[in-house]
Amino acid sequence: MTQTAPIIPATATRHPHVLEDKGHDTIVRVGQADRIWSDFYHHALTARWSHFLYLSITFYVAINVVFALAYMVVGSQVSGARQGDFLDYFFFSVQTLSTVGYGVMAPVGRVANLLATTEVLGGMMINAVATGLVFARFSRPRARIMFSKRAVILKDNAVPRLDVRVANCRRSPILSADIEFSLARLIAQPDGHVTREFDSLPLRQSHIPVLRFACLPVHVIDESSPLHGVTLEMLKAEEAEIIVTITGTDEASGQSVFARTAYGFDRMLYDHHFVDIINTNPDGSITVDYTRFDELEKCSRP
């Protein structure tokens, strides 16, 4: 790649490539079946809460409807239930599945007792699985990391640099945080195939022992940088984007946490810098103003 003028940021591109920023929900996989039952645990953990609750309630109602219909067939063997009343048998199924047993309705025949035995066994397993899934979803480690809406490119002693603001939103600090910048591009190979390549963008400080508030990871666009001498038109043609990842350990839980985002070159601003959001008060306390997290100022020129 020939070296030309320094990178020329812009405020908008027509077709930004934001694959890493949006995740993989928009990817259509052909020839790869998504079998939910072969990877049920993963699907249950990664599904949205709304989908998880909807499917859980649907399954719960459905299994009780099935057993309620079965109890209706042998209605005379369920004492306390009104003959032909579906709701009575449905609520009896709910009580049996949950092993509550209020004592108002009870199985009295062999067939009804066999159905109740089967439902109690299934209910214990269902309750155990449901409890485990709900606990796993609540206890899954998540990093409350804020990334600035934009990345900025400014000159530091006549040398361009790339800045992104990152902040920890929790009260507990993140220990041993590692931050990484990567340049993702679609590169046309000599045989005509297009491959997605990743180039590491070294940072001035990629390891932070303790991340309490906010930090500004900096990549210097010098002669060794993959961004050096690259024009915006070249980056647009390659659908380039900057991928930012951060990993660390939450001090409160001791669990590893991670977060990521991506910046297409439509989210870059040139000759701007982030305003300061950390202030020291007269009493020695520190104020972090997250309302100004994304605020930028034009760099002053001499």
XYZ file of N, CA and C in Angstrom, residues 111 143 190 288 301:
15
model
N -54.897 -44.562 37.363
C -54.468 -43.809 36.178
C -54.122 -42.371 36.562
N -19.666 -6.484 32.083
C -18.924 -5.266 32.384
C -19.777 -4.062 32.022
N -5.073 -11.250 -4.643
C -4.754 -11.305 -6.074
C -5.665 -12.238 -6.871
N -16.867 12.626 39.012
C -16.814 12.181 37.616
C -18.139 12.549 36.966
N -5.617 26.021 17.977
C -4.387 26.076 17.191
C -3.658 27.381 17.479
